[in-house]
Structures are given as structure tokens and as C-alpha cells.
Amino acid sequence: MGSKLQVSLDYLIPIINHWDFDATPIIVGVMGPQGSGKSYLSSHLSASLTDLYPHLHTITISSDDLYLTHEKQLSLINDYPNNQLITSGRGLPGTHDIPLLKDIFSKVIERNTNYSIPTYDKSKNQGKGDRSSTDQWIRIGDRPVDILIFEGWFNGFLPINDRNALYQKWETSELLNKLDFENEIVLIDGLLNDYVDLWHNFNCFIYFDVEDLEYVYKWRIQQEHELIQIKGIGMTDSQVRKFVDRYIPVYLLYYDQLKRNGFSNPHLQTNVLFKDNLKISLGPERDIIRFKTFSSLRSKF
């Protein structure tokens, strides 16, 4: 069936070959749960496309690189004192530097040159992380970006913006019901609205469909075991499960909708010649079970 990389290249190459780069760059959204291989895919996509199209400037960035600074992350405790999902660490909606993200996307779309994109050092502040020093940032020189691959674990998730629908999800889920409806569920849904304008920059979208969220725990534990082998230290299995627990409510609220319908960008023209979604369904060993390209503008499934 081919690797995730080959399937993704087969999807993107026809789009790139017919794209008018004089008019606008391509922004590719990539979504996958923790441990699914989205970062690996994104970095290897960038390298492969650079080899195939050396005349095009291809880069990849992660939402993980655009977290709030450590100082601003600490200030969230004052902003949201009753929401431990957000204040206990980075990662969830509300923990990213949205103005900075929007500025970067604008620079790419406007084909600006000579600017830098921050990176994030997760090892700073005893593992709580902080923005890297400027010498570690990604430097965009005198060539504008032609292809931007932007990866993140909740890319394409859309807020529900309906209290009754939110309440029904909260009331019928044993896990969600453990959370405070007003201070956690409603707040996270509201914060997710801040990301929608970013998603609307995606010209095409690649996402991993994982049928069982237990896979996320398994994959993240495997990653931690590999880290321990390399560095000699890391989290226990129970600590990893507790770490992943913070993310599960967001999956329960929004992931099913994305898996069913893909991501639809309302700003794309309805007569586009390419299919704007690639859905890759993964098994428990991160193996491809099936994949499908489709246009969210014309059909749902």
C-alpha cells in the first residue's frame, strides 16, 4: 500500500505541478495524534519536496514551536484559574502565541523575505519549556516560501459553538463529565475559535484517522521508552498516561467530526481541480489500513 510518506507525495505532487506559485504559496495542513508520526511525515515531506522541486522553497513548522513563552504560559493561571487542562502545561488550545502564528502565515502568504520563525525548546525550565534563543530560529532568507507544511495535533479541529451540543457531549461522556462544564469545556471551545482563521489558510489537508484513542497512549509510551534508551531518563508508563489524559477531552469533543468530514476551507473555490483532503487511516502499529483523497467542498463521508 505504500508508506505514509509515499501516499502523501502521490497526493501532493499533482497539486504542486498545477499550482500557480506566482499567485500564492501552498499551505499544507497536517494533523495526527501524539505519537502517530505526523512530525516525521512533515519533515520528510519537506525534504522530499525540496529534492523533487529544488526551485521551490519548502519548509515545515510545527504548532509546537509557537507556544507562548514560559512567562506568558505561567500567566494563564491568573487568566483561567479554574481550568487545569490549560494551566498545567502547554499543548492545548489557548497555549499558543496566536498573533505570532497569524503574523507568520501572513508573511508566507504575502511572500515576504528576510524574517525568522521561532522554535521552541521543550527542555527549558525543567521540562516546562520556553522559546528557543534567536540563533535557533528558522531563518527565511531572500527566497519567499513556496510550500509551507504546518503540522499540529489538533489542526483542523473546529469549535462546536453550541452550548446545547457541548452539554450533550459532556453529559454523555464519562471522561468529559469529570470536567467542569463551564470553566473547562465551554472555555476550551471558545479558545479554539482563535485558531479557525489559521486553519482557513490551508490549501490542502493531510490527516491521520485513528479509530481507537488507546493507540495514542500506546504510541506515546513507546516514544518515551525510546527516549529513555537514548537519554537514560524519562517518564514512567503511568506518568505518560497522565500526560496524555490532558489531551483526550479535546479529541472526544472534536476529532470524530474531522475524521468523518475532513477539513473544509470555505475560502477555497468550489471549482478547484484537486481534492483538498487526504485521509490516512492507521492501525495499532501505525500501519496504513486504507487511505482516501476527497474534496470536502463537494462531498462528505
Short mmCIF file of C-alpha atoms in Angstrom, two decimals:
data_model
loop_
_atom_site.label_atom_id
_atom_site.label_comp_id
_atom_site.label_asym_id
_atom_site.label_seq_id
_atom_site.Cartn_x
_atom_site.Cartn_y
_atom_site.Cartn_z
CA MET A 1 0.00 0.00 0.00
CA GLY A 2 2.99 2.28 0.42
CA SER A 3 4.31 4.37 3.27
CA LYS A 4 2.62 7.44 4.73
CA LEU A 5 5.32 9.50 3.01
CA GLN A 6 4.76 7.94 -0.42
CA VAL A 7 0.97 8.20 -0.16
CA SER A 8 1.31 11.87 0.81
CA LEU A 9 3.74 12.59 -2.02
CA ASP A 10 1.43 10.90 -4.52
CA TYR A 11 -1.33 13.21 -3.27
CA LEU A 12 0.68 16.44 -3.29
CA ILE A 13 2.75 16.13 -6.46
CA PRO A 14 -0.16 16.61 -8.93
CA ILE A 15 -1.32 19.63 -6.92
CA ILE A 16 2.16 21.16 -6.95
CA ASN A 17 2.58 20.50 -10.67
CA HIS A 18 -0.55 22.53 -11.47
CA TRP A 19 -0.11 25.27 -8.86
CA ASP A 20 0.39 28.92 -9.79
CA PHE A 21 3.16 29.87 -7.38
CA ASP A 22 3.31 33.37 -8.81
CA ALA A 23 -0.12 33.93 -7.31
CA THR A 24 0.18 32.25 -3.92
CA PRO A 25 2.17 29.63 -1.99
CA ILE A 26 0.72 26.27 -0.99
CA ILE A 27 -0.02 25.78 2.69
CA VAL A 28 -0.42 22.13 3.65
CA GLY A 29 -2.06 21.33 6.97
CA VAL A 30 -1.00 18.06 8.62
CA MET A 31 -2.89 16.60 11.58
CA GLY A 32 -2.15 13.47 13.60
CA PRO A 33 -2.47 12.41 17.23
CA GLN A 34 0.56 12.30 19.51
CA GLY A 35 2.92 9.52 18.51
CA SER A 36 1.25 8.87 15.14
CA GLY A 37 4.21 10.07 13.08
CA LYS A 38 2.95 13.46 11.89
CA SER A 39 6.24 15.23 12.69
CA TYR A 40 8.23 12.50 10.95
CA LEU A 41 5.95 12.72 7.93
CA SER A 42 6.12 16.51 7.79
CA SER A 43 9.91 16.74 7.99
CA HIS A 44 10.38 14.00 5.38
CA LEU A 45 7.77 15.58 3.12
CA SER A 46 9.72 18.82 3.26
CA ALA A 47 12.99 17.05 2.44
CA SER A 48 11.44 15.01 -0.39
CA LEU A 49 9.72 18.01 -1.96
CA THR A 50 12.94 20.00 -1.76
CA ASP A 51 14.70 17.22 -3.68
CA LEU A 52 11.90 16.95 -6.25
CA TYR A 53 11.42 20.71 -6.67
CA PRO A 54 14.74 22.43 -5.85
CA HIS A 55 13.47 25.63 -7.44
CA LEU A 56 10.69 25.82 -4.83
CA HIS A 57 11.33 26.87 -1.24
CA THR A 58 9.71 24.29 1.04
CA ILE A 59 9.68 24.49 4.84
CA THR A 60 7.86 22.75 7.67
CA ILE A 61 6.90 24.24 11.01
CA SER A 62 5.03 22.80 13.95
CA SER A 63 2.42 24.35 16.20
CA ASP A 64 4.71 23.09 18.99
CA ASP A 65 7.22 25.77 18.00
CA LEU A 66 4.74 28.57 18.51
CA TYR A 67 3.77 28.07 22.14
CA LEU A 68 3.51 31.04 24.43
CA THR A 69 6.72 31.98 26.18
CA HIS A 70 7.22 30.39 29.59
CA GLU A 71 6.39 33.69 31.28
CA LYS A 72 3.11 34.04 29.39
CA GLN A 73 2.28 30.38 30.00
CA LEU A 74 2.57 30.99 33.74
CA SER A 75 0.23 33.97 33.45
CA LEU A 76 -2.54 31.65 32.21
CA ILE A 77 -3.01 30.57 35.81
CA ASN A 78 -4.32 34.07 36.53
CA ASP A 79 -6.39 34.18 33.34
CA TYR A 80 -8.00 30.75 33.77
CA PRO A 81 -7.72 29.80 37.46
CA ASN A 82 -10.36 27.07 37.18
CA ASN A 83 -9.04 25.30 34.09
CA GLN A 84 -6.21 22.92 34.94
CA LEU A 85 -6.21 21.45 31.44
CA ILE A 86 -4.76 24.71 30.15
CA THR A 87 -2.78 25.95 33.14
CA SER A 88 -0.98 22.69 33.97
CA GLY A 89 1.13 22.74 30.81
CA ARG A 90 1.49 23.56 27.14
CA GLY A 91 -0.26 21.86 24.25
CA LEU A 92 -3.97 22.62 24.39
CA PRO A 93 -5.93 25.40 22.66
CA GLY A 94 -5.06 28.62 24.44
CA THR A 95 -1.36 27.85 24.95
CA HIS A 96 -0.09 29.11 21.58
CA ASP A 97 1.01 32.58 20.51
CA ILE A 98 -1.87 33.29 18.11
CA PRO A 99 -0.74 36.79 17.00
CA LEU A 100 2.69 35.36 16.18
CA LEU A 101 1.16 32.46 14.25
CA LYS A 102 -1.03 34.81 12.24
CA ASP A 103 1.95 37.04 11.51
CA ILE A 104 3.98 34.09 10.20
CA PHE A 105 1.15 32.89 7.98
CA SER A 106 0.71 36.44 6.64
CA LYS A 107 4.41 36.73 5.83
CA VAL A 108 4.32 33.42 3.96
CA ILE A 109 1.16 34.30 2.02
CA GLU A 110 2.46 37.78 1.16
CA ARG A 111 5.72 36.15 0.01
CA ASN A 112 7.85 38.20 2.36
CA THR A 113 11.58 37.60 2.70
CA ASN A 114 14.25 38.04 5.36
CA TYR A 115 12.44 37.15 8.56
CA SER A 116 12.76 34.46 11.22
CA ILE A 117 10.34 31.87 12.61
CA PRO A 118 10.76 30.99 16.30
CA THR A 119 11.37 27.48 17.56
CA TYR A 120 10.63 26.03 20.99
CA ASP A 121 12.93 24.28 23.44
CA LYS A 122 10.89 21.79 25.48
CA SER A 123 13.86 21.06 27.76
CA LYS A 124 13.98 24.55 29.27
CA ASN A 125 12.66 25.29 32.76
CA GLN A 126 12.88 21.68 33.95
CA GLY A 127 10.87 20.42 31.02
CA LYS A 128 8.20 23.11 31.11
CA GLY A 129 9.75 24.64 28.01
CA ASP A 130 10.30 28.10 26.56
CA ARG A 131 11.02 29.78 23.27
CA SER A 132 14.46 28.98 21.89
CA SER A 133 17.19 31.58 21.65
CA THR A 134 17.05 33.53 18.40
CA ASP A 135 20.09 31.77 16.94
CA GLN A 136 17.97 28.58 16.86
CA TRP A 137 15.11 30.13 14.89
CA ILE A 138 14.29 29.21 11.28
CA ARG A 139 15.71 31.89 9.01
CA ILE A 140 13.83 32.77 5.83
CA GLY A 141 16.34 34.49 3.58
CA ASP A 142 15.86 36.18 0.23
CA ARG A 143 13.66 33.39 -1.20
CA PRO A 144 9.99 33.54 -0.25
CA VAL A 145 8.34 30.34 0.94
CA ASP A 146 6.57 28.43 -1.84
CA ILE A 147 5.34 25.42 0.16
CA LEU A 148 4.61 25.59 3.88
CA ILE A 149 3.87 22.35 5.73
CA PHE A 150 2.23 23.16 9.06
CA GLU A 151 1.75 20.26 11.45
CA GLY A 152 -0.13 20.05 14.73
CA TRP A 153 -2.14 17.54 16.72
CA PHE A 154 -5.42 19.49 16.62
CA ASN A 155 -5.02 21.17 13.24
CA GLY A 156 -8.42 21.42 11.59
CA PHE A 157 -10.43 20.92 14.79
CA LEU A 158 -13.41 23.29 14.71
CA PRO A 159 -15.28 24.67 17.73
CA ILE A 160 -18.82 23.49 18.30
CA ASN A 161 -20.09 26.94 19.39
CA ASP A 162 -23.36 25.48 20.61
CA ARG A 163 -23.91 25.16 24.35
CA ASN A 164 -26.61 22.53 23.98
CA ALA A 165 -24.46 20.36 21.72
CA LEU A 166 -21.48 20.81 24.03
CA TYR A 167 -23.59 19.91 27.04
CA GLN A 168 -24.84 16.75 25.36
CA LYS A 169 -21.27 15.63 24.67
CA TRP A 170 -20.26 16.49 28.23
CA GLU A 171 -23.24 14.75 29.80
CA THR A 172 -22.93 11.52 27.82
CA SER A 173 -19.16 11.02 28.19
CA GLU A 174 -17.86 9.53 31.42
CA LEU A 175 -14.47 11.17 30.91
CA LEU A 176 -15.77 14.60 29.87
CA ASN A 177 -18.24 14.56 32.73
CA LYS A 178 -15.34 14.63 35.17
CA LEU A 179 -14.50 18.13 33.93
CA ASP A 180 -16.20 21.37 34.87
CA PHE A 181 -18.62 22.20 32.07
CA GLU A 182 -18.41 25.99 32.27
CA ASN A 183 -14.77 26.51 33.23
CA GLU A 184 -13.22 23.77 31.13
CA ILE A 185 -15.47 22.51 28.32
CA VAL A 186 -17.04 25.83 27.32
CA LEU A 187 -13.77 27.70 27.77
CA ILE A 188 -11.76 25.34 25.56
CA ASP A 189 -14.44 25.54 22.86
CA GLY A 190 -14.20 29.31 22.98
CA LEU A 191 -10.40 29.31 22.80
CA LEU A 192 -10.48 27.01 19.77
CA ASN A 193 -12.20 29.83 17.85
CA ASP A 194 -8.89 31.71 17.89
CA TYR A 195 -7.37 29.08 15.60
CA VAL A 196 -10.03 28.94 12.89
CA ASP A 197 -8.58 31.84 10.89
CA LEU A 198 -5.28 29.95 10.80
CA TRP A 199 -6.93 26.78 9.51
CA HIS A 200 -8.55 28.80 6.73
CA ASN A 201 -5.11 29.30 5.21
CA PHE A 202 -4.82 25.58 4.41
CA ASN A 203 -4.98 24.85 0.70
CA CYS A 204 -4.88 21.10 1.27
CA PHE A 205 -5.03 18.90 4.32
CA ILE A 206 -3.47 15.56 5.31
CA TYR A 207 -4.76 13.85 8.42
CA PHE A 208 -4.44 10.56 10.27
CA ASP A 209 -7.60 8.71 11.21
CA VAL A 210 -7.06 6.67 14.39
CA GLU A 211 -10.09 4.60 15.35
CA ASP A 212 -9.08 3.91 18.96
CA LEU A 213 -7.61 6.64 21.18
CA GLU A 214 -5.93 3.92 23.22
CA TYR A 215 -3.41 3.82 20.36
CA VAL A 216 -2.32 7.33 21.38
CA TYR A 217 -1.36 6.08 24.84
CA LYS A 218 0.48 3.10 23.33
CA TRP A 219 2.43 5.19 20.83
CA ARG A 220 3.35 7.86 23.34
CA ILE A 221 4.59 5.20 25.80
CA GLN A 222 6.69 3.67 23.01
CA GLN A 223 8.20 7.09 22.30
CA GLU A 224 9.08 7.53 25.96
CA HIS A 225 10.76 4.12 26.11
CA GLU A 226 12.88 5.11 23.10
CA LEU A 227 13.76 8.40 24.81
CA ILE A 228 14.83 6.56 27.97
CA GLN A 229 17.10 4.29 25.92
CA ILE A 230 18.77 7.35 24.40
CA LYS A 231 18.93 9.72 27.38
CA GLY A 232 18.60 7.38 30.33
CA ILE A 233 15.71 9.30 31.87
CA GLY A 234 12.04 9.76 31.12
CA MET A 235 8.51 9.30 32.35
CA THR A 236 7.08 6.06 33.67
CA ASP A 237 4.20 4.46 31.78
CA SER A 238 1.72 5.79 34.35
CA GLN A 239 3.18 9.29 34.04
CA VAL A 240 2.82 9.12 30.26
CA ARG A 241 -0.82 8.07 30.58
CA LYS A 242 -1.44 11.01 32.90
CA PHE A 243 0.29 13.30 30.40
CA VAL A 244 -1.89 12.08 27.52
CA ASP A 245 -5.04 12.33 29.67
CA ARG A 246 -4.95 16.14 29.28
CA TYR A 247 -5.38 15.85 25.51
CA ILE A 248 -8.13 13.24 25.38
CA PRO A 249 -11.04 15.65 26.12
CA VAL A 250 -10.15 17.67 23.02
CA TYR A 251 -10.17 14.51 20.90
CA LEU A 252 -13.54 13.47 22.36
CA LEU A 253 -15.03 16.86 21.53
CA TYR A 254 -13.72 17.44 18.00
CA TYR A 255 -11.84 14.52 16.43
CA ASP A 256 -14.84 12.48 15.22
CA GLN A 257 -16.14 15.40 13.18
CA LEU A 258 -12.79 15.84 11.46
CA LYS A 259 -12.42 12.10 10.84
CA ARG A 260 -15.83 11.93 9.19
CA ASN A 261 -15.80 15.10 7.13
CA GLY A 262 -12.21 16.19 6.78
CA PHE A 263 -11.33 19.86 6.83
CA SER A 264 -13.27 22.23 4.61
CA ASN A 265 -11.79 25.65 3.85
CA PRO A 266 -14.68 27.99 2.98
CA HIS A 267 -12.28 30.31 1.16
CA LEU A 268 -11.37 27.72 -1.49
CA GLN A 269 -13.23 27.99 -4.76
CA THR A 270 -15.82 25.28 -5.35
CA ASN A 271 -14.36 24.56 -8.78
CA VAL A 272 -10.88 23.64 -7.57
CA LEU A 273 -9.32 20.93 -9.70
CA PHE A 274 -7.78 18.97 -6.82
CA LYS A 275 -9.12 17.08 -3.84
CA ASP A 276 -8.34 19.09 -0.73
CA ASN A 277 -8.18 16.23 1.81
CA LEU A 278 -6.05 13.12 2.20
CA LYS A 279 -7.31 10.82 4.95
CA ILE A 280 -4.89 8.11 6.10
CA SER A 281 -6.39 5.52 8.45
CA LEU A 282 -3.85 3.93 10.80
CA GLY A 283 -3.84 0.62 12.66
CA PRO A 284 -2.36 -0.08 16.10
CA GLU A 285 1.19 -0.35 14.71
CA ARG A 286 0.89 2.95 12.82
CA ASP A 287 0.38 0.90 9.68
CA ILE A 288 -1.85 2.20 6.90
CA ILE A 289 -5.19 0.38 6.82
CA ARG A 290 -6.57 2.46 3.98
CA PHE A 291 -6.38 5.96 2.58
CA LYS A 292 -8.66 8.19 0.58
CA THR A 293 -8.50 11.56 -1.13
CA PHE A 294 -11.67 13.57 -1.36
CA SER A 295 -13.00 17.07 -1.79
CA SER A 296 -14.69 18.46 1.29
CA LEU A 297 -16.24 21.11 -0.97
CA ARG A 298 -18.35 18.61 -2.87
CA SER A 299 -18.80 15.54 -0.71
CA LYS A 300 -18.74 14.27 2.85
CA PHE A 301 -18.24 10.74 4.08
#
